[in-house]
Amino acid sequence: MGLITILLLVLLAGAILSLLTKTTAQARGVALVSSFGALAISILMYLMYDANFNTVTHYAFEESGTWMPSIGIGYHVGVDGISLPMVILATIVCALCTVFSWTESKRPNQFFALLLLMDLTLIGVFVSLDFFMFYVFWELTLLPMFFLIGIWGGPRKDYSAIKFLIYTHIASVLMMLGIFALYYFHGASTGIYTFDIPTLVNAYKDGILPISQFWLDFIFVTIMFGFMVKMPSVPFHTWLPDAHVEAPTIGSIILAGVLLKMGGYGLFRVLLPMMGVASTWFIYLIALFGLVSILYSPFAALAQKDLKKLVAFSSIGHMGFISLGVAASVLAGMDPARVVAHTGAMFQMFSHGIITCVLFGCCGVIEHHTHTRIIDDLGGLTKKMPKLAILMIVGFFASLGLPLCSGFVAEFGILSGSYHTMPIFVMLAAISIPFTAGYHLWAVQRTMFGPYNEYLGDVKEIKWFEFLPLAIWTIIFVVLGIYPEPIIGMMQTTAEYFLLSGDVLPIGGIHVAAGGAFPW
Amino acid sequence: MVDYTALLPAGIVIATAVIVLLTGLFIEQKKILGYITLVGLLTSLGLVLKGWNANVIFDGAPFYGAIVVDPFAQIFNAMFLIVGVLVAIAALKAYGDNPRQDEFYSMMLLATVGMMVVAMSKDLLTLFIGFELASIATYAMAGFDKRDPKSIEAALKYFLIGGLSSSLMVFGMAYIYGLTGSTNIDTIASVFGANPGLVTTPAILLAMVMLIAGFGFKMAFVPFHMWAPDTYEGAPSIVSALLAAGSKKMGFAAAFRIFIVGLVAMKVDWYIAFMILAVLTMTVGNILAVVQTSVKRMLAYSSIAHAGYIAVVFVVVAYWNAPDSAVNLAVTGGLMHAFSHAIGKAAAFIAVGAIAYMILSKDKVDDPNHVSNYDGLAKRAPMTAFLFALLLCSLAGIPPLFGFTSKFVLFLSTIEAGLLGLAIICVLNSALSVYYYAKVVMRMYWGEPKGEAFVEPSTYVFVLAIAVIALIALFFAPGDLVYQWAETAAHAVTGV
């Protein structure tokens, strides 16, 4: 039994045990042991990564076994430079979330069990190397989130929970059809029926599937749709603000911090190697999705009255950078800066995952202490909650891309690395920068500074169990902003393998038009 | 010397039915009959499972091929017996004090035998006899709560429509006999295969329309479904479980044999018919399920929708471009889905019965199945609510339950066959179905409780727990147990 299986089992055992407990203290104790145990295992995996890396398959900690051999379903897990940071992100976020919900008193056993289940299913998505398992975990992430929104959510929780469930479920079942087609055509042409992700993706990439361009595009589009809804990309984003507004703070943190990253992860793991074979204009479509998200989010955010909805829209913009970076990095171009864009996009997933935790955490603290999230009702909170004010200001600055924070490293990498292959897209994306800075600063100004709104009464300072996770997240993104090497190094190795080795993409990237430059 | 041991499972159930019926005349403490029923069913199930992977166990030579025991018959027998076991355990609680419970048990056993005979039939005559045996027993069972006008209405509707469908079926069978001179399904297939001229005669078209209509009523395909919601809603819950999970699967067992084996030469003709029926059935079933306010009626419509999914098997089999692997996969998926749906739906109806029982014990309500009664059920009856939610997940096709695996395989076959449009309709329907199942879960988990906590009847919880554990175990089971079984069964039917 390898470390990944142990990691999954620790969380499963924690979830079951926590469901059986009676009091908040017991449930919290189980959840702390289990989630920090998972964090410890993921850090251990990080430390042992190089020693366990298999240079043939390019995965570490690989485990495989049979499950349903008749239709080629196996238990196959492993991590590489894309998935290991995601696993670490999931364990960090979920472990600190258990601390953040120290005093949860409403159905504590179910709450902590769902939290651990959420952690389990998210990690499952990131480590699965079999499409059946991947899809099972992908679907399973819906359930804990559905219950977290539904039981602990706000006034319109029914609507939001069901919208979240159905919207993303429709996307997943269409993605399933793409997986089916990939499975069948691979089986029919090679005689090997399997759901193994590396096998299927490589077969598609190598062009050995004897199928028409229609089916190649069908496979690509359905899978892309599944990922784009999850990211989410404008115009498939409408479930996200509703889900965030009604979700409890923990739900929002995990939703924005880790769950959205499933879409981005899929983009790297499944779609990227396929890009050279599917119609090339899909690369521009993905970039366009990213660009529209980047441009749409600041304007939508500027119009929000609810602080949490504002943060939710900021997520959509940040996720757009990932699409843009991936699309730009695979296009042909002589410039090795493509690796920078690619690494930047990967790093953006990790970085946004940490920064957004602070933003949603601050929203949650403000709501918890002042009982409102409406920006106009807030003001001058620095006077009452100085510690929160520091965290929130640092968090919002990180989110707008201030240097010395990890968000800057990621977005700078994406924009500078994409410039050579997609100059117009990058210039258009740059339009968003002042507006992004604008809504962040304006939001901080209206909530934290100015005269204190006396209607709020006597607001207490942030509690220790709220402060501690926020502070740790803040330290992580600041440290990674100054010295990103611990995470970005691993990603860069994978990016170089993807882009430069010729194993995943043609050397030099995908040629779109003569000369390989952007055709417009 | 012919080995008759393969017929033992059916024989044991018949013997148990007779014993229960006769003993019931003489004893006062009738609860023991429930246990006798259970022992009979479990023994039979054990024998079926013991020989699950044998290829042809009994070729029916002594009966001139009218009764065969092959993997196809075995997998359906297992389904019927599992449903029978679940219903029998639930009946221990539901009818434990009923003075007429001996009749209930014996009718249930006879219905099970009827279904098993249908699954084992390779002859139109035995098939029809089995059909009638199961139908007549279930007509009476639907009206078992004879003081409840809804139960009477259910029984009457079921009886009238059942009679109509039987007559349509016999009409179709008579024409087929007239055309081929045989009632043996294999002979019918070879006669049609050898005489392509027969295939285009108007008489065979008429026969097929009659058969499709007759089976359409039994399997509750839209537009032959009108009786099903009323019957499933009005009948006692555990009888609805038997009807939706057992009786309906019997229709599929018969239709698989007749269409896929017997009338395969005419598949181009029934391709269109089943395509329309499958799409209509799943779409109408799901849309009407969304608007229901009674959970029991919602389950009835969801049962119609599931019949639509299984009907996809006929479409794939009949599709001329479908490769052999897709045909086999479709039948395999259909059998797996029938299996998962049988367990899930039987247990779901039993859960509805258990919840109605608890609600009637505490609250004063007109309709215990109304969805508003499910508010806060997770607090009032945590075990039942949890298990019911998992059963709904299985019906919705959400992992980690077997309902997901079976849907996965079934829908996979549509893509293999190249029926892209049908595949998209299927998955969108499946996504729609999540909506109404989730609505019930939402009521149970975050509705405001309407009263104090219930005492959960342990018998019901036990039944539901068995079903849920079985569904989870079948999902995780390494070595794809049911898949292999269903695949062998599929080979027995498709012959490729």
GROMACS .gro file of N, CA and C in nm, chain A residues 65-133:
model
  207
   65GLY      N    1  -0.370  -0.137  -0.974
   65GLY     CA    2  -0.427  -0.268  -0.945
   65GLY      C    3  -0.551  -0.284  -1.029
   66THR      N    4  -0.603  -0.404  -1.033
   66THR     CA    5  -0.723  -0.425  -1.114
   66THR      C    6  -0.846  -0.396  -1.030
   67TRP      N    7  -0.950  -0.355  -1.100
   67TRP     CA    8  -1.077  -0.334  -1.031
   67TRP      C    9  -1.186  -0.406  -1.109
   68MET      N   10  -1.212  -0.359  -1.231
   68MET     CA   11  -1.309  -0.427  -1.314
   68MET      C   12  -1.240  -0.459  -1.446
   69PRO      N   13  -1.164  -0.567  -1.450
   69PRO     CA   14  -1.081  -0.595  -1.567
   69PRO      C   15  -1.161  -0.612  -1.696
   70SER      N   16  -1.286  -0.659  -1.687
   70SER     CA   17  -1.361  -0.685  -1.810
   70SER      C   18  -1.378  -0.560  -1.896
   71ILE      N   19  -1.397  -0.444  -1.832
   71ILE     CA   20  -1.409  -0.325  -1.914
   71ILE      C   21  -1.289  -0.233  -1.893
   72GLY      N   22  -1.181  -0.286  -1.839
   72GLY     CA   23  -1.059  -0.208  -1.834
   72GLY      C   24  -1.059  -0.097  -1.731
   73ILE      N   25  -1.127  -0.119  -1.620
   73ILE     CA   26  -1.123  -0.021  -1.513
   73ILE      C   27  -1.022  -0.069  -1.409
   74GLY      N   28  -0.930   0.016  -1.373
   74GLY     CA   29  -0.829  -0.023  -1.276
   74GLY      C   30  -0.816   0.081  -1.165
   75TYR      N   31  -0.749   0.039  -1.058
   75TYR     CA   32  -0.713   0.134  -0.954
   75TYR      C   33  -0.575   0.185  -0.989
   76HIS      N   34  -0.567   0.306  -1.039
   76HIS     CA   35  -0.438   0.359  -1.082
   76HIS      C   36  -0.424   0.501  -1.028
   77VAL      N   37  -0.329   0.520  -0.938
   77VAL     CA   38  -0.306   0.654  -0.883
   77VAL      C   39  -0.159   0.688  -0.894
   78GLY      N   40  -0.133   0.816  -0.893
   78GLY     CA   41   0.005   0.863  -0.900
   78GLY      C   42   0.003   1.015  -0.903
   79VAL      N   43   0.117   1.076  -0.875
   79VAL     CA   44   0.123   1.222  -0.878
   79VAL      C   45   0.243   1.266  -0.961
   80ASP      N   46   0.232   1.388  -1.015
   80ASP     CA   47   0.348   1.448  -1.080
   80ASP      C   48   0.350   1.596  -1.044
   81GLY      N   49   0.427   1.674  -1.117
   81GLY     CA   50   0.443   1.815  -1.083
   81GLY      C   51   0.315   1.896  -1.093
   82ILE      N   52   0.213   1.844  -1.161
   82ILE     CA   53   0.086   1.917  -1.164
   82ILE      C   54   0.001   1.878  -1.045
   83SER      N   55  -0.004   1.747  -1.019
   83SER     CA   56  -0.102   1.704  -0.919
   83SER      C   57  -0.051   1.713  -0.776
   84LEU      N   58   0.080   1.692  -0.754
   84LEU     CA   59   0.126   1.696  -0.615
   84LEU      C   60   0.102   1.832  -0.549
   85PRO      N   61   0.132   1.945  -0.616
   85PRO     CA   62   0.097   2.073  -0.554
   85PRO      C   63  -0.052   2.087  -0.525
   86MET      N   64  -0.135   2.027  -0.611
   86MET     CA   65  -0.279   2.034  -0.587
   86MET      C   66  -0.318   1.952  -0.464
   87VAL      N   67  -0.253   1.837  -0.448
   87VAL     CA   68  -0.280   1.756  -0.329
   87VAL      C   69  -0.238   1.832  -0.205
   88ILE      N   70  -0.120   1.896  -0.212
   88ILE     CA   71  -0.073   1.973  -0.096
   88ILE      C   72  -0.170   2.088  -0.068
   89LEU      N   73  -0.215   2.154  -0.176
   89LEU     CA   74  -0.310   2.263  -0.160
   89LEU      C   75  -0.437   2.214  -0.089
   90ALA      N   76  -0.489   2.101  -0.137
   90ALA     CA   77  -0.613   2.050  -0.078
   90ALA      C   78  -0.593   2.018   0.069
   91THR      N   79  -0.481   1.954   0.103
   91THR     CA   80  -0.463   1.916   0.245
   91THR      C   81  -0.439   2.039   0.331
   92ILE      N   82  -0.364   2.138   0.279
   92ILE     CA   83  -0.342   2.260   0.359
   92ILE      C   84  -0.475   2.329   0.384
   93VAL      N   85  -0.552   2.348   0.278
   93VAL     CA   86  -0.677   2.423   0.292
   93VAL      C   87  -0.772   2.351   0.386
   94CYS      N   88  -0.787   2.220   0.366
   94CYS     CA   89  -0.884   2.148   0.448
   94CYS      C   90  -0.838   2.138   0.594
   95ALA      N   91  -0.707   2.119   0.615
   95ALA     CA   92  -0.660   2.111   0.753
   95ALA      C   93  -0.684   2.242   0.826
   96LEU      N   94  -0.654   2.354   0.760
   96LEU     CA   95  -0.674   2.482   0.827
   96LEU      C   96  -0.822   2.515   0.840
   97CYS      N   97  -0.904   2.460   0.750
   97CYS     CA   98  -1.048   2.481   0.762
   97CYS      C   99  -1.104   2.415   0.888
   98THR      N  100  -1.047   2.300   0.926
   98THR     CA  101  -1.096   2.239   1.049
   98THR      C  102  -1.064   2.328   1.168
   99VAL      N  103  -0.949   2.395   1.163
   99VAL     CA  104  -0.917   2.489   1.272
   99VAL      C  105  -1.015   2.607   1.266
  100PHE      N  106  -1.039   2.655   1.145
  100PHE     CA  107  -1.124   2.773   1.127
  100PHE      C  108  -1.264   2.748   1.182
  101SER      N  109  -1.313   2.624   1.173
  101SER     CA  110  -1.449   2.596   1.223
  101SER      C  111  -1.444   2.535   1.362
  102TRP      N  112  -1.355   2.589   1.445
  102TRP     CA  113  -1.333   2.537   1.581
  102TRP      C  114  -1.464   2.525   1.661
  103THR      N  115  -1.549   2.625   1.654
  103THR     CA  116  -1.668   2.627   1.740
  103THR      C  117  -1.796   2.589   1.667
  104GLU      N  118  -1.784   2.523   1.553
  104GLU     CA  119  -1.904   2.486   1.478
  104GLU      C  120  -1.997   2.404   1.568
  105SER      N  121  -2.119   2.455   1.589
  105SER     CA  122  -2.206   2.386   1.684
  105SER      C  123  -2.328   2.323   1.617
  106LYS      N  124  -2.354   2.360   1.491
  106LYS     CA  125  -2.470   2.301   1.424
  106LYS      C  126  -2.429   2.169   1.361
  107ARG      N  127  -2.487   2.060   1.409
  107ARG     CA  128  -2.458   1.924   1.361
  107ARG      C  129  -2.307   1.904   1.337
  108PRO      N  130  -2.226   1.920   1.444
  108PRO     CA  131  -2.080   1.917   1.424
  108PRO      C  132  -2.030   1.788   1.363
  109ASN      N  133  -2.092   1.673   1.401
  109ASN     CA  134  -2.038   1.547   1.349
  109ASN      C  135  -2.051   1.541   1.197
  110GLN      N  136  -2.169   1.583   1.146
  110GLN     CA  137  -2.187   1.580   1.001
  110GLN      C  138  -2.098   1.683   0.933
  111PHE      N  139  -2.083   1.798   0.999
  111PHE     CA  140  -2.004   1.905   0.939
  111PHE      C  141  -1.861   1.861   0.915
  112PHE      N  142  -1.799   1.809   1.021
  112PHE     CA  143  -1.659   1.769   1.007
  112PHE      C  144  -1.643   1.648   0.916
  113ALA      N  145  -1.743   1.558   0.919
  113ALA     CA  146  -1.736   1.442   0.830
  113ALA      C  147  -1.740   1.487   0.685
  114LEU      N  148  -1.827   1.584   0.655
  114LEU     CA  149  -1.835   1.632   0.517
  114LEU      C  150  -1.708   1.705   0.476
  115LEU      N  151  -1.650   1.777   0.573
  115LEU     CA  152  -1.524   1.847   0.544
  115LEU      C  153  -1.415   1.747   0.503
  116LEU      N  154  -1.406   1.637   0.579
  116LEU     CA  155  -1.305   1.537   0.548
  116LEU      C  156  -1.337   1.466   0.417
  117LEU      N  157  -1.465   1.443   0.393
  117LEU     CA  158  -1.507   1.379   0.269
  117LEU      C  159  -1.473   1.466   0.149
  118MET      N  160  -1.490   1.597   0.169
  118MET     CA  161  -1.456   1.693   0.065
  118MET      C  162  -1.307   1.683   0.031
  119ASP      N  163  -1.227   1.679   0.137
  119ASP     CA  164  -1.082   1.666   0.122
  119ASP      C  165  -1.049   1.538   0.045
  120LEU      N  166  -1.113   1.429   0.088
  120LEU     CA  167  -1.089   1.297   0.027
  120LEU      C  168  -1.122   1.300  -0.121
  121THR      N  169  -1.239   1.351  -0.157
  121THR     CA  170  -1.280   1.343  -0.297
  121THR      C  171  -1.195   1.434  -0.383
  122LEU      N  172  -1.157   1.550  -0.330
  122LEU     CA  173  -1.073   1.641  -0.408
  122LEU      C  174  -0.937   1.579  -0.435
  123ILE      N  175  -0.878   1.520  -0.330
  123ILE     CA  176  -0.749   1.455  -0.351
  123ILE      C  177  -0.765   1.340  -0.448
  124GLY      N  178  -0.878   1.269  -0.438
  124GLY     CA  179  -0.906   1.159  -0.530
  124GLY      C  180  -0.902   1.204  -0.674
  125VAL      N  181  -0.961   1.320  -0.702
  125VAL     CA  182  -0.960   1.372  -0.840
  125VAL      C  183  -0.816   1.396  -0.884
  126PHE      N  184  -0.735   1.453  -0.794
  126PHE     CA  185  -0.601   1.492  -0.835
  126PHE      C  186  -0.507   1.373  -0.852
  127VAL      N  187  -0.532   1.265  -0.780
  127VAL     CA  188  -0.437   1.153  -0.790
  127VAL      C  189  -0.482   1.045  -0.887
  128SER      N  190  -0.608   1.048  -0.933
  128SER     CA  191  -0.659   0.940  -1.017
  128SER      C  192  -0.592   0.940  -1.153
  129LEU      N  193  -0.549   0.823  -1.197
  129LEU     CA  194  -0.495   0.809  -1.331
  129LEU      C  195  -0.579   0.710  -1.410
  130ASP      N  196  -0.704   0.696  -1.370
  130ASP     CA  197  -0.796   0.611  -1.442
  130ASP      C  198  -0.924   0.690  -1.458
  131PHE      N  199  -0.976   0.696  -1.580
  131PHE     CA  200  -1.090   0.784  -1.603
  131PHE      C  201  -1.212   0.746  -1.521
  132PHE      N  202  -1.231   0.617  -1.495
  132PHE     CA  203  -1.346   0.577  -1.415
  132PHE      C  204  -1.334   0.634  -1.274
  133MET      N  205  -1.216   0.613  -1.213
  133MET     CA  206  -1.192   0.668  -1.078
  133MET      C  207  -1.202   0.819  -1.077
   0.00000   0.00000   0.00000
